[in-house]
Amino acid sequence: MSERLVVIGGDAAGMTAASRARRRRDPDDLDIVAFERGPYTSYSACGIPYLVGDLVSDVDELVARSPEEHRRNGIDVRTGHEVLAIDLNRRQVRVRELGAGAESDEPFDQLVVATGAVPSRPDLPGIDADGIFGVQTLADGVTVRRAVDERAPRRAVVVGGGYIGLEMAEALVRRGLEVALVDRTAQPMAAVLDDDMGALVGDALRAVGVTLYMGESVDGFDTEAGVVRAVRTAHRTLPADLVVLGLGVRPNSGLAERAGIAVGEAGGVVTDARMETSVGGIWAAGDCVESIDRVTGRPIVVALGTHANKQGRVVGINVTGGDARFPGVVGTAASKICAYEVARTGLTERQASEARVDVVAATIESTTRAGYYPGAAPITVKVVAERPGGRIVGAQIVGAEGAAKRIDVLATAIWNHMQVGEVASLDLSYAPPFSPVWDPVLVAARNTANLL
Ligand SMILES: Cc1cc2nc3c(=O)[nH]c(=O)nc-3n(C[C@H](O)[C@H](O)[C@H](O)COP(=O)(O)OP(=O)(O)OC[C@H]3O[C@@H](n4cnc5c(N)ncnc54)[C@H](O)[C@@H]3O)c2cc1C
């Protein structure tokens, strides 16, 4: 009799695991069933801002593999099916077919939990009004796009200044809306950038017409006949035809936790490096898990597609008898906010101080190309290093086209425990169309080393 693998969650982590497992074992040897609550599988949530902003016009472009394609590939994908509970003793999951409401028990030999993240939705007056949208799944993105297309809103308020909120603000500006953004922190992207770098991002948003209200918390929403009309803070009332919430996410680990699978201090499902949970034969991957931060050695939750894909691949190999490992993260991420590319890796100065790591940091301004070469534009690089040894522990970059991917050099240096002095001497490429003769990364590393 063939073995049965059940996957909960049909996006990046879950379907990467399922597809990899399918490639390694034939359908007559391994039966694979994937349950997905929504209508889409293997979609790019990362593309939602570009769908809303009309850089991408067709939602199908954001679907890497549809349910039909997965089925043709020998994976029994069941969309519109929500897993309600995991029964570890009976090795079965309770599933509800959302349209019909019918429930059934589905047995498994091995189980993959890939339930993603839950967007934060604080219990504020009026939060459930029509016109207030979250953006987590592709279906959410389609709903926001439809609201912009069909309701012709004039004024939007984005609540939350993380990268998703900022990308959505830019998208709404592109669609011709008047956009305001509210966040209780002093500068945008405060969870991942220091304030000096976040201030540059704020400038880029203001330059395209976004009005920022930083240092203000949302108290509630004014509604009329169930429809949102305004966003209230302690200082003002901002009229709104459409509101987007970008208040961050937490791991969607409740289903696993209720079943008795260990959840850690950061709120995610705990796994070992092979992505196996505290229960043998139950695996987890993606936004619902904790990863090891290679800089601090502590568990951390980083909700990024890059990790979801890699972890899903590790699971797909291990559930089929292989031996793959996920080695942890250093927190590398990039985003494009209006005129700027924004990237970061490792610890900010603020995070270093919270983790009680004694650091020095230097920030330099340079250009993306040789100053005389057409298209040379500003880039700011900040490097953070541990004192007194000089180990590089973090970096942030904000700049014009060509800036963001420079972070990968610094991420590699952090991964390999390099000293800033060594980074300053790296043999990096140079030609005028790509960088000044001293690449900004080298200059920032050298200036940081000089502070030690
Ligand atoms: C707007 C936006 C922009 C982003 N941009 C980037 C980016 O530029 N770079 C980057 O690396 N990452 C980005 N991300 C993050 C990235 O999309 C996620 O990290 C990635 O999708 C996580 O994959 P996952 O499979 O773990 O979870 P998800 O993609 O959230 O998939 C989980 C799936 O599980 C389903 N599910 C949950 N519970 C159940 C249940 N009980 N039963 C059945 N189905 C269930 C959900 O419907 C969902 O489809 C972005 C995210 C958003 C929202």
Coordinates of C-alpha atoms in Angstrom, one line a residue, residues 47 53 89 108 112 133 143 147 151 190 192 247 258 268 293 323 334 444:
G47 CA 3.5 40.5 -6.5
G53 CA -0.6 49.2 -8.9
N89 CA -3.1 9.9 17.8
F108 CA -1.9 10.7 6.8
V112 CA 3.4 19.1 6.3
F133 CA -8.5 45.5 3.5
T143 CA -10.1 42.0 -3.7
A147 CA -12.1 47.8 -5.1
R151 CA -15.3 51.8 -6.6
A190 CA 11.3 50.8 11.9
V192 CA 14.0 46.5 10.0
L247 CA 0.4 46.0 10.5
R258 CA -3.8 23.0 19.5
G268 CA 6.3 29.9 15.4
D293 CA 19.0 33.7 13.5
D323 CA 18.6 14.3 4.3
A334 CA 15.0 44.0 -0.2
A444 CA 31.1 51.7 4.4

